[in-house]
Coordinates of C-alpha atoms and ligand atoms in Angstrom, one line a residue:
M1 CA -162.3 157.9 -52.5
K2 CA -159.2 155.5 -51.4
I3 CA -158.4 152.7 -52.2
C4 CA -156.4 149.2 -50.9
I5 CA -155.7 146.3 -53.0
L6 CA -153.6 143.8 -50.8
G7 CA -152.0 141.1 -53.8
L8 CA -150.9 142.2 -57.1
G9 CA -150.6 139.0 -58.9
Y10 CA -152.8 137.8 -62.4
I11 CA -156.6 139.8 -60.9
G12 CA -155.0 142.4 -58.7
L13 CA -153.1 144.3 -59.9
P14 CA -155.4 144.5 -63.6
T15 CA -158.0 145.4 -60.5
A16 CA -155.4 147.4 -59.6
A17 CA -155.0 148.9 -62.8
M18 CA -158.8 149.9 -63.7
F19 CA -159.6 151.8 -60.3
A20 CA -157.3 153.8 -60.9
N21 CA -157.7 153.9 -64.6
Y22 CA -161.0 155.5 -63.4
G23 CA -159.9 157.9 -61.2
V24 CA -159.8 156.2 -57.3
K25 CA -156.4 156.6 -55.9
V26 CA -155.2 153.1 -55.6
L27 CA -152.4 151.6 -53.1
G28 CA -151.4 148.1 -54.0
V29 CA -149.3 145.8 -51.8
D30 CA -147.2 143.2 -52.4
V31 CA -144.8 141.1 -50.1
K32 CA -142.7 141.0 -52.9
E33 CA -140.5 143.2 -53.4
N34 CA -139.7 143.3 -57.1
V35 CA -143.4 144.0 -58.1
V36 CA -143.8 146.9 -55.2
E37 CA -140.4 148.1 -56.8
A38 CA -141.2 147.6 -60.6
L39 CA -145.1 148.9 -60.6
N40 CA -143.6 151.9 -59.2
R41 CA -142.1 152.7 -61.9
G42 CA -144.5 151.8 -64.4
K43 CA -143.9 148.3 -64.8
V44 CA -145.2 145.4 -65.6
L45 CA -143.8 141.5 -64.4
I46 CA -146.3 139.8 -66.0
E47 CA -148.0 139.1 -69.1
E48 CA -151.0 140.2 -70.1
P49 CA -152.2 142.3 -73.6
D50 CA -152.9 145.6 -73.1
L51 CA -152.1 145.3 -69.0
K52 CA -149.0 147.2 -69.6
A53 CA -150.4 150.0 -71.4
L54 CA -153.4 150.8 -68.6
V55 CA -150.6 150.6 -65.2
H56 CA -148.5 153.0 -67.2
S57 CA -151.1 155.8 -67.9
A58 CA -152.9 154.3 -63.8
V59 CA -148.8 155.7 -62.5
E60 CA -148.6 158.3 -64.5
K61 CA -151.8 160.0 -64.1
G62 CA -150.3 159.8 -60.2
N63 CA -153.2 157.4 -58.4
L64 CA -151.8 154.0 -59.2
R65 CA -148.5 153.1 -56.2
A66 CA -147.0 150.6 -54.4
S67 CA -145.6 149.5 -51.3
T68 CA -144.8 146.1 -49.3
E69 CA -146.8 147.8 -46.2
P70 CA -150.8 148.8 -45.8
G71 CA -152.0 152.3 -46.3
P72 CA -155.5 153.6 -44.9
A73 CA -158.1 153.7 -46.6
D74 CA -162.1 153.0 -47.6
A75 CA -162.0 150.4 -48.7
F76 CA -159.5 147.0 -48.6
I77 CA -159.4 144.1 -51.8
I78 CA -157.8 141.2 -50.6
C79 CA -156.6 139.3 -53.9
V80 CA -153.7 136.9 -52.0
P81 CA -153.1 133.4 -53.6
T82 CA -155.0 130.7 -51.4
P83 CA -152.2 127.9 -53.4
L84 CA -153.7 124.3 -52.7
T85 CA -151.6 122.2 -49.3
E86 CA -149.8 119.3 -49.5
K87 CA -152.9 117.5 -48.7
K88 CA -155.5 119.2 -51.3
S89 CA -157.0 121.5 -49.1
A90 CA -156.3 125.3 -48.7
E91 CA -153.4 127.6 -48.3
L92 CA -154.9 130.4 -46.0
S93 CA -152.8 131.8 -44.6
Y94 CA -151.5 134.5 -47.3
V95 CA -155.4 135.7 -47.2
K96 CA -155.2 134.9 -42.7
S97 CA -151.7 137.4 -42.9
A98 CA -153.5 140.4 -45.3
A99 CA -156.4 140.4 -43.8
E100 CA -154.1 140.9 -40.0
S101 CA -151.9 143.2 -42.0
I102 CA -155.1 146.2 -42.3
L103 CA -156.1 145.6 -38.5
P104 CA -153.7 148.8 -37.3
H105 CA -155.6 151.4 -40.5
L106 CA -159.0 150.5 -40.2
K107 CA -161.8 152.5 -38.7
K108 CA -165.1 153.0 -39.0
G109 CA -167.6 152.8 -42.8
N110 CA -164.1 150.8 -43.7
L111 CA -165.5 147.9 -47.3
I112 CA -163.2 144.2 -47.1
I113 CA -163.9 142.6 -50.1
L114 CA -161.9 139.5 -50.0
E115 CA -161.0 138.2 -53.5
S116 CA -159.0 135.2 -52.9
T117 CA -160.7 131.9 -53.9
V118 CA -161.0 130.2 -50.7
P119 CA -163.6 127.2 -49.1
P120 CA -167.6 127.3 -48.3
G121 CA -167.4 129.4 -45.7
T122 CA -163.8 131.5 -45.3
T123 CA -165.4 134.7 -45.6
T124 CA -168.0 134.6 -42.0
D125 CA -165.7 131.7 -39.7
V126 CA -162.3 132.8 -40.6
L127 CA -161.9 136.6 -42.3
V128 CA -165.0 138.2 -40.0
P129 CA -163.2 137.1 -36.5
I130 CA -159.5 137.9 -37.2
L131 CA -161.2 142.4 -39.4
Q132 CA -163.1 141.9 -35.2
R133 CA -160.1 141.6 -33.3
S134 CA -159.6 145.6 -34.5
G135 CA -162.5 146.1 -31.8
L136 CA -164.9 146.9 -34.5
S137 CA -168.3 145.1 -36.0
C138 CA -168.2 143.6 -39.1
K139 CA -172.7 144.0 -38.3
E140 CA -171.8 147.5 -37.6
D141 CA -169.4 149.7 -37.8
I142 CA -167.2 148.1 -41.0
S143 CA -168.9 146.0 -43.3
V144 CA -167.9 142.7 -45.2
A145 CA -168.5 141.1 -48.8
F146 CA -166.7 138.2 -51.4
C147 CA -166.8 139.2 -54.6
P148 CA -165.4 136.7 -57.0
E149 CA -163.9 137.2 -59.9
R150 CA -164.7 135.2 -63.4
V151 CA -161.7 136.2 -65.7
M152 CA -159.8 134.7 -67.8
P153 CA -156.2 134.6 -68.7
G154 CA -155.3 136.7 -71.7
R155 CA -158.7 138.1 -71.4
I156 CA -158.2 139.7 -67.9
L157 CA -158.3 143.7 -69.2
H158 CA -162.1 143.0 -71.2
E159 CA -163.5 140.4 -68.8
L160 CA -163.3 142.2 -65.7
V161 CA -165.0 145.5 -66.7
H162 CA -168.1 143.2 -69.0
N163 CA -168.7 140.3 -67.2
D164 CA -171.1 139.6 -64.8
R165 CA -170.1 139.1 -61.4
V166 CA -171.8 137.8 -57.9
I167 CA -171.8 139.9 -54.9
G168 CA -171.7 137.9 -51.3
G169 CA -171.9 141.5 -48.8
Y170 CA -171.4 139.7 -45.6
T171 CA -174.5 142.2 -44.2
R172 CA -176.5 143.5 -47.0
K173 CA -175.4 147.3 -46.2
G174 CA -171.3 144.5 -47.7
S175 CA -173.0 143.8 -50.0
D176 CA -174.2 147.7 -51.4
M177 CA -171.5 148.9 -50.5
A178 CA -169.0 146.4 -52.0
V179 CA -171.5 146.9 -55.5
D180 CA -171.1 150.2 -55.0
L181 CA -166.8 150.0 -55.8
Y182 CA -167.3 147.7 -58.5
R183 CA -170.1 149.7 -60.5
S184 CA -166.8 152.2 -60.9
F185 CA -165.8 150.5 -63.1
V186 CA -167.8 146.2 -64.4
K187 CA -169.5 147.0 -67.3
G188 CA -171.9 143.1 -66.5
E189 CA -174.2 142.4 -64.2
L190 CA -173.8 143.0 -59.9
F191 CA -176.0 140.3 -58.4
I192 CA -175.8 140.5 -55.1
T193 CA -175.9 137.3 -53.1
D194 CA -174.8 136.2 -49.7
A195 CA -171.2 135.2 -48.4
T196 CA -170.7 131.7 -48.6
T197 CA -172.8 131.4 -51.1
A198 CA -171.0 133.6 -53.4
E199 CA -168.4 131.8 -52.4
F200 CA -169.7 128.1 -53.7
V201 CA -170.4 129.1 -57.0
K202 CA -166.8 130.3 -57.7
L203 CA -166.2 126.9 -57.1
A204 CA -168.9 125.4 -59.3
E205 CA -168.0 127.6 -62.1
N206 CA -164.5 125.7 -62.1
T207 CA -165.7 122.8 -61.4
Y208 CA -167.9 122.1 -64.3
R209 CA -165.2 123.0 -66.1
D210 CA -163.6 120.2 -64.8
V211 CA -165.9 117.6 -64.8
N212 CA -166.8 118.1 -68.0
I213 CA -163.7 118.3 -69.9
A214 CA -162.7 115.0 -67.6
L215 CA -165.9 114.2 -70.0
A216 CA -164.2 114.7 -72.6
N217 CA -161.3 113.2 -71.8
E218 CA -162.6 110.0 -70.6
Y219 CA -165.1 109.8 -73.9
A220 CA -161.1 110.2 -76.5
K221 CA -159.4 107.4 -74.5
M222 CA -162.2 105.3 -75.7
C223 CA -162.3 105.9 -78.3
Q224 CA -159.6 105.1 -78.7
D225 CA -159.9 102.0 -77.4
C226 CA -162.3 101.3 -80.5
S227 CA -160.6 102.7 -82.9
I228 CA -162.7 105.9 -84.3
D229 CA -161.5 109.0 -83.6
V230 CA -162.6 111.4 -80.8
W231 CA -162.6 114.7 -82.4
E232 CA -165.2 113.3 -85.3
M233 CA -167.8 111.7 -82.8
T234 CA -167.2 115.2 -80.9
E235 CA -168.0 117.4 -83.4
L236 CA -171.2 115.4 -84.7
A237 CA -172.2 115.1 -80.6
N238 CA -172.2 119.0 -81.0
R239 CA -174.9 118.7 -83.6
H240 CA -177.0 117.9 -80.6
P241 CA -178.6 121.4 -80.2
R242 CA -178.5 121.0 -76.8
V243 CA -174.7 119.1 -76.5
E244 CA -171.7 120.8 -76.0
I245 CA -169.4 118.4 -75.0
L246 CA -165.3 120.1 -74.0
R247 CA -162.0 119.4 -76.0
P248 CA -159.8 116.2 -74.7
G249 CA -155.9 117.4 -73.6
P250 CA -153.0 116.8 -72.5
G251 CA -155.1 117.6 -68.9
V252 CA -155.9 121.1 -66.9
G253 CA -153.3 122.9 -66.4
G254 CA -153.6 126.8 -64.0
H255 CA -154.8 128.0 -61.3
C256 CA -158.2 127.6 -60.8
I257 CA -159.8 124.7 -62.2
A258 CA -157.3 122.3 -61.7
I259 CA -157.4 123.4 -57.9
D260 CA -161.0 124.8 -57.0
P261 CA -162.8 121.5 -57.1
W262 CA -160.7 120.8 -54.4
Y263 CA -162.3 122.5 -51.8
L264 CA -164.6 121.2 -52.4
V265 CA -163.4 117.5 -51.8
D266 CA -161.6 118.8 -48.9
T267 CA -164.7 119.7 -47.1
F268 CA -167.3 117.7 -49.0
G269 CA -165.5 114.8 -48.8
K270 CA -166.8 111.8 -49.9
T271 CA -170.3 113.6 -51.2
A272 CA -167.6 114.8 -53.8
K273 CA -167.9 112.0 -55.6
L274 CA -167.8 113.1 -58.9
I275 CA -166.3 116.1 -58.5
K276 CA -162.9 114.0 -57.2
A277 CA -163.2 111.5 -59.6
S278 CA -163.4 114.1 -62.8
R279 CA -160.6 115.6 -60.2
D280 CA -158.9 111.5 -61.3
V281 CA -159.6 111.3 -64.5
N282 CA -158.1 114.7 -65.4
D283 CA -154.4 113.9 -63.5
S284 CA -154.0 111.1 -65.6
M285 CA -154.2 112.8 -68.7
P286 CA -149.6 113.8 -68.8
E287 CA -149.3 109.9 -67.5
H288 CA -151.6 108.4 -70.3
V289 CA -149.8 111.2 -73.1
F290 CA -146.4 109.4 -72.0
H291 CA -148.4 105.9 -73.3
L292 CA -149.0 107.0 -76.7
I293 CA -145.5 108.7 -77.4
E294 CA -144.1 105.1 -75.5
K295 CA -146.3 103.4 -77.9
H296 CA -145.5 105.3 -81.3
S297 CA -142.0 106.1 -80.8
R298 CA -138.5 105.3 -80.6
K299 CA -136.9 105.7 -76.6
G300 CA -135.1 109.3 -77.0
K301 CA -134.6 112.8 -76.8
V302 CA -138.6 114.8 -76.7
A303 CA -139.9 118.2 -78.1
L304 CA -142.9 119.2 -75.1
L305 CA -144.4 121.4 -77.9
G306 CA -146.2 124.4 -75.3
T307 CA -145.6 124.3 -71.5
A308 CA -147.7 127.1 -71.6
Y309 CA -151.6 125.3 -69.6
K310 CA -153.3 127.1 -72.1
A311 CA -152.8 129.1 -75.3
D312 CA -150.7 131.6 -76.0
V313 CA -150.0 132.7 -72.7
D314 CA -147.1 132.5 -70.8
D315 CA -148.9 131.0 -67.5
D316 CA -147.0 127.5 -66.9
R317 CA -149.2 126.9 -63.6
E318 CA -149.9 123.7 -62.7
S319 CA -149.5 122.6 -67.1
P320 CA -149.1 119.2 -67.4
S321 CA -146.7 119.7 -70.4
L322 CA -143.8 120.3 -66.6
I323 CA -145.4 117.3 -65.2
L324 CA -145.1 114.6 -68.2
A325 CA -141.6 116.3 -69.3
G326 CA -141.0 114.7 -65.0
I327 CA -142.7 110.8 -66.3
L328 CA -140.9 111.1 -69.2
K329 CA -137.5 111.6 -66.7
E330 CA -138.2 109.7 -64.8
K331 CA -138.9 106.5 -67.6
G332 CA -135.9 107.3 -69.6
W333 CA -136.5 109.2 -72.1
E334 CA -135.3 113.2 -72.6
P335 CA -138.0 116.1 -73.1
V336 CA -137.1 119.5 -73.8
L337 CA -139.4 122.0 -73.7
S338 CA -140.4 125.0 -75.8
D339 CA -142.6 127.3 -75.4
P340 CA -143.0 131.0 -77.6
F341 CA -144.2 132.5 -74.8
V342 CA -142.9 131.1 -71.2
K343 CA -139.9 132.8 -69.9
S344 CA -138.8 129.8 -67.9
E345 CA -134.6 128.3 -67.2
G346 CA -134.7 125.2 -69.8
I347 CA -137.4 126.9 -72.7
V348 CA -135.4 126.1 -75.7
P349 CA -136.7 127.9 -79.5
F350 CA -139.0 125.1 -81.6
K351 CA -135.8 124.3 -83.8
E352 CA -134.0 123.4 -81.4
A353 CA -136.9 121.1 -79.5
V354 CA -137.6 119.4 -82.3
S355 CA -133.8 119.0 -83.9
K356 CA -133.1 115.6 -83.3
A357 CA -136.4 114.2 -81.2
K358 CA -137.5 111.4 -82.5
C359 CA -140.3 113.0 -80.8
A360 CA -142.2 115.7 -80.8
V361 CA -145.5 116.5 -78.9
I362 CA -147.7 119.4 -79.3
L363 CA -149.2 120.4 -75.6
T364 CA -151.1 123.7 -76.0
D365 CA -152.3 125.1 -78.3
H366 CA -150.4 128.3 -79.5
S367 CA -152.0 130.2 -82.7
T368 CA -148.5 130.5 -83.5
Y369 CA -148.7 126.1 -83.2
K370 CA -152.1 125.8 -85.7
N371 CA -149.5 127.5 -88.4
L372 CA -146.8 124.4 -88.2
G373 CA -146.3 121.8 -91.7
P374 CA -144.7 119.2 -92.7
E375 CA -142.2 121.6 -93.2
D376 CA -141.7 122.0 -90.0
F377 CA -140.3 118.9 -89.1
E378 CA -138.4 118.3 -92.5
G379 CA -134.9 116.8 -92.2
V380 CA -135.6 115.4 -88.9
D381 CA -135.5 111.6 -89.9
G382 CA -138.7 109.4 -88.3
I383 CA -139.9 112.3 -86.3
V384 CA -143.1 111.0 -84.4
V385 CA -145.8 113.9 -83.8
I386 CA -148.4 113.7 -81.0
D387 CA -151.3 116.2 -81.0
T388 CA -153.0 116.2 -78.1
R389 CA -155.0 119.6 -79.4
N390 CA -155.9 118.2 -83.0
V391 CA -154.4 121.7 -84.3
L392 CA -152.1 119.8 -87.2
D393 CA -153.7 118.9 -90.4
A394 CA -153.0 115.1 -90.4
H395 CA -154.1 115.5 -94.1
A396 CA -150.3 116.8 -95.1
F397 CA -148.4 114.8 -92.5
E398 CA -149.3 111.8 -94.4
K399 CA -148.6 113.0 -98.1
A400 CA -144.9 114.4 -96.4
G401 CA -144.6 111.0 -95.3
I402 CA -144.9 111.7 -91.5
T403 CA -146.6 109.8 -88.7
L404 CA -149.1 112.0 -87.2
V405 CA -150.9 110.4 -83.8
R406 CA -153.6 112.6 -82.5
L407 CA -155.1 112.1 -79.2
G408 CA -158.0 110.8 -78.7
N409 CA -157.7 108.9 -82.7
G410 CA -158.3 104.9 -82.4
K411 CA -157.0 105.5 -85.8
N412 CA -154.8 106.2 -86.1
Ligands
LIG501 N1 -159.3 122.4 -70.9 C1 -159.4 121.7 -72.1 N2 -160.7 120.8 -72.9 C2 -161.3 122.2 -73.2 C3 -161.2 123.6 -72.4 C4 -159.9 123.5 -71.5 O1 -157.6 121.1 -71.8 O2 -161.9 122.7 -73.5 C5 -158.1 122.6 -70.5 C6 -157.3 123.9 -71.0 O3 -156.4 123.9 -72.0 C7 -156.9 124.6 -69.5 C8 -157.5 124.4 -68.8 O4 -158.3 122.7 -68.6 O5 -155.1 123.7 -69.4 C9 -157.8 125.5 -67.6 O6 -158.5 126.7 -69.8 P1 -159.9 126.9 -69.0 O7 -159.6 128.2 -70.4 O8 -160.7 126.1 -69.5 O9 -159.4 128.3 -67.7 P2 -158.1 129.1 -67.1 O10 -158.2 128.0 -65.9 O11 -157.4 130.4 -67.5 O12 -159.2 130.1 -66.4 C10 -160.9 130.1 -65.7 C11 -162.1 130.6 -66.1 N3 -162.7 129.8 -65.4 C12 -163.9 129.2 -65.9 O13 -164.0 128.9 -67.5 C13 -165.0 128.2 -65.5 C14 -162.3 131.5 -65.6 O14 -163.4 132.4 -66.1 C15 -162.2 132.1 -64.0 O15 -162.7 133.3 -63.9 C16 -160.8 132.0 -64.2 O16 -160.8 129.9 -64.4 C17 -160.2 131.9 -62.5 O17 -159.6 132.2 -62.6 O18 -161.1 131.2 -61.5

């Protein structure tokens, strides 16, 4: 068995390494030469627990190698990005060029799987017509399936193996072949459906989370306006056996939840009213945090603590912290970014960020931030600390005489 995986990012690389460690010969393909070169040396450019060791062992065993060009294989898995365009629709050009790049290598009996998140109908209306240009029929000669991933950054390797998966075949044979393939390492259940249902399922899952986060964020704004604390209110409401309100925060980041709902909005227009409204609520949160800063702090340097979009990852894609930094700059403040995991330009260590700052804002619930106490802000005259994630001990700060303002707490 030989498979060719197109796209060696957060999903493609762990998937490739997983198959290779289960004895499958894998050719990983990426357009970025540095990614290919690193992988062939057994190196990984992504931060994800245990991934380095898994890739290293797969390359050592001789089961995983990388190239900028695809080659012949039994199965092809497309894991390329589908970013959002300026007009908030799905950019499918990477999927299209990945599909075109395998055309010369396709032969009878091949299986082609799309894993990239796409609008409903893409497999049938976009992928299949491209593959048929090979002269092979997607009903008779080759098989096609849409099989979304559902792994959580920070837990990718565990969830790749243990999560249930949805397998959406273009034909029943496509589903059956994809089930056989994923069975080589997936211990979760594999559920068969058609390609368009599987595409919708993927979008529905992330949209469900986005809408629920929007509700938490809307409650946070309301609680602030009626002088109560959203965190206390939520804790009490969640004692109801059928209620689970999520956590408010500075906005929704990452490459999935902040993006996928737009594919439904783009496809279904005005029917997607609730989804669009939720996106707007979540997108309004950096501005809301800016108003908190403006209300409680003197103008000047602001330490933005946490640029990663969520706890304990190095990923700052679509991070609300970066949007907040842009707003602050535009309004003449001096934002300084700090993060223990992210290695982008301009990130400074914690001490340097808070030194002489008028305000420090906790934006990511990194484990290390949970241990921050008033002593970490000692000597920074008149600093105001804003906690958008409810990770700090308010009493300790109060006792030390440092103003701590919590997002969603109207009692501040
Ligand atoms: N967030 C909140 N409040 C919450 C929960 C999350 O503000 O109560 C924020 C986070 O801080 C973050 C954003 O939402 O900025 C998204 O984080 P997340 O942990 O909810 O999700 P992702 O983007 O890391 O991963 C999601 C997962 N999808 C669902 O939980 C439905 C994951 O299973 C998917 O595989 C992944 O998207 C993906 O690749 O699509």
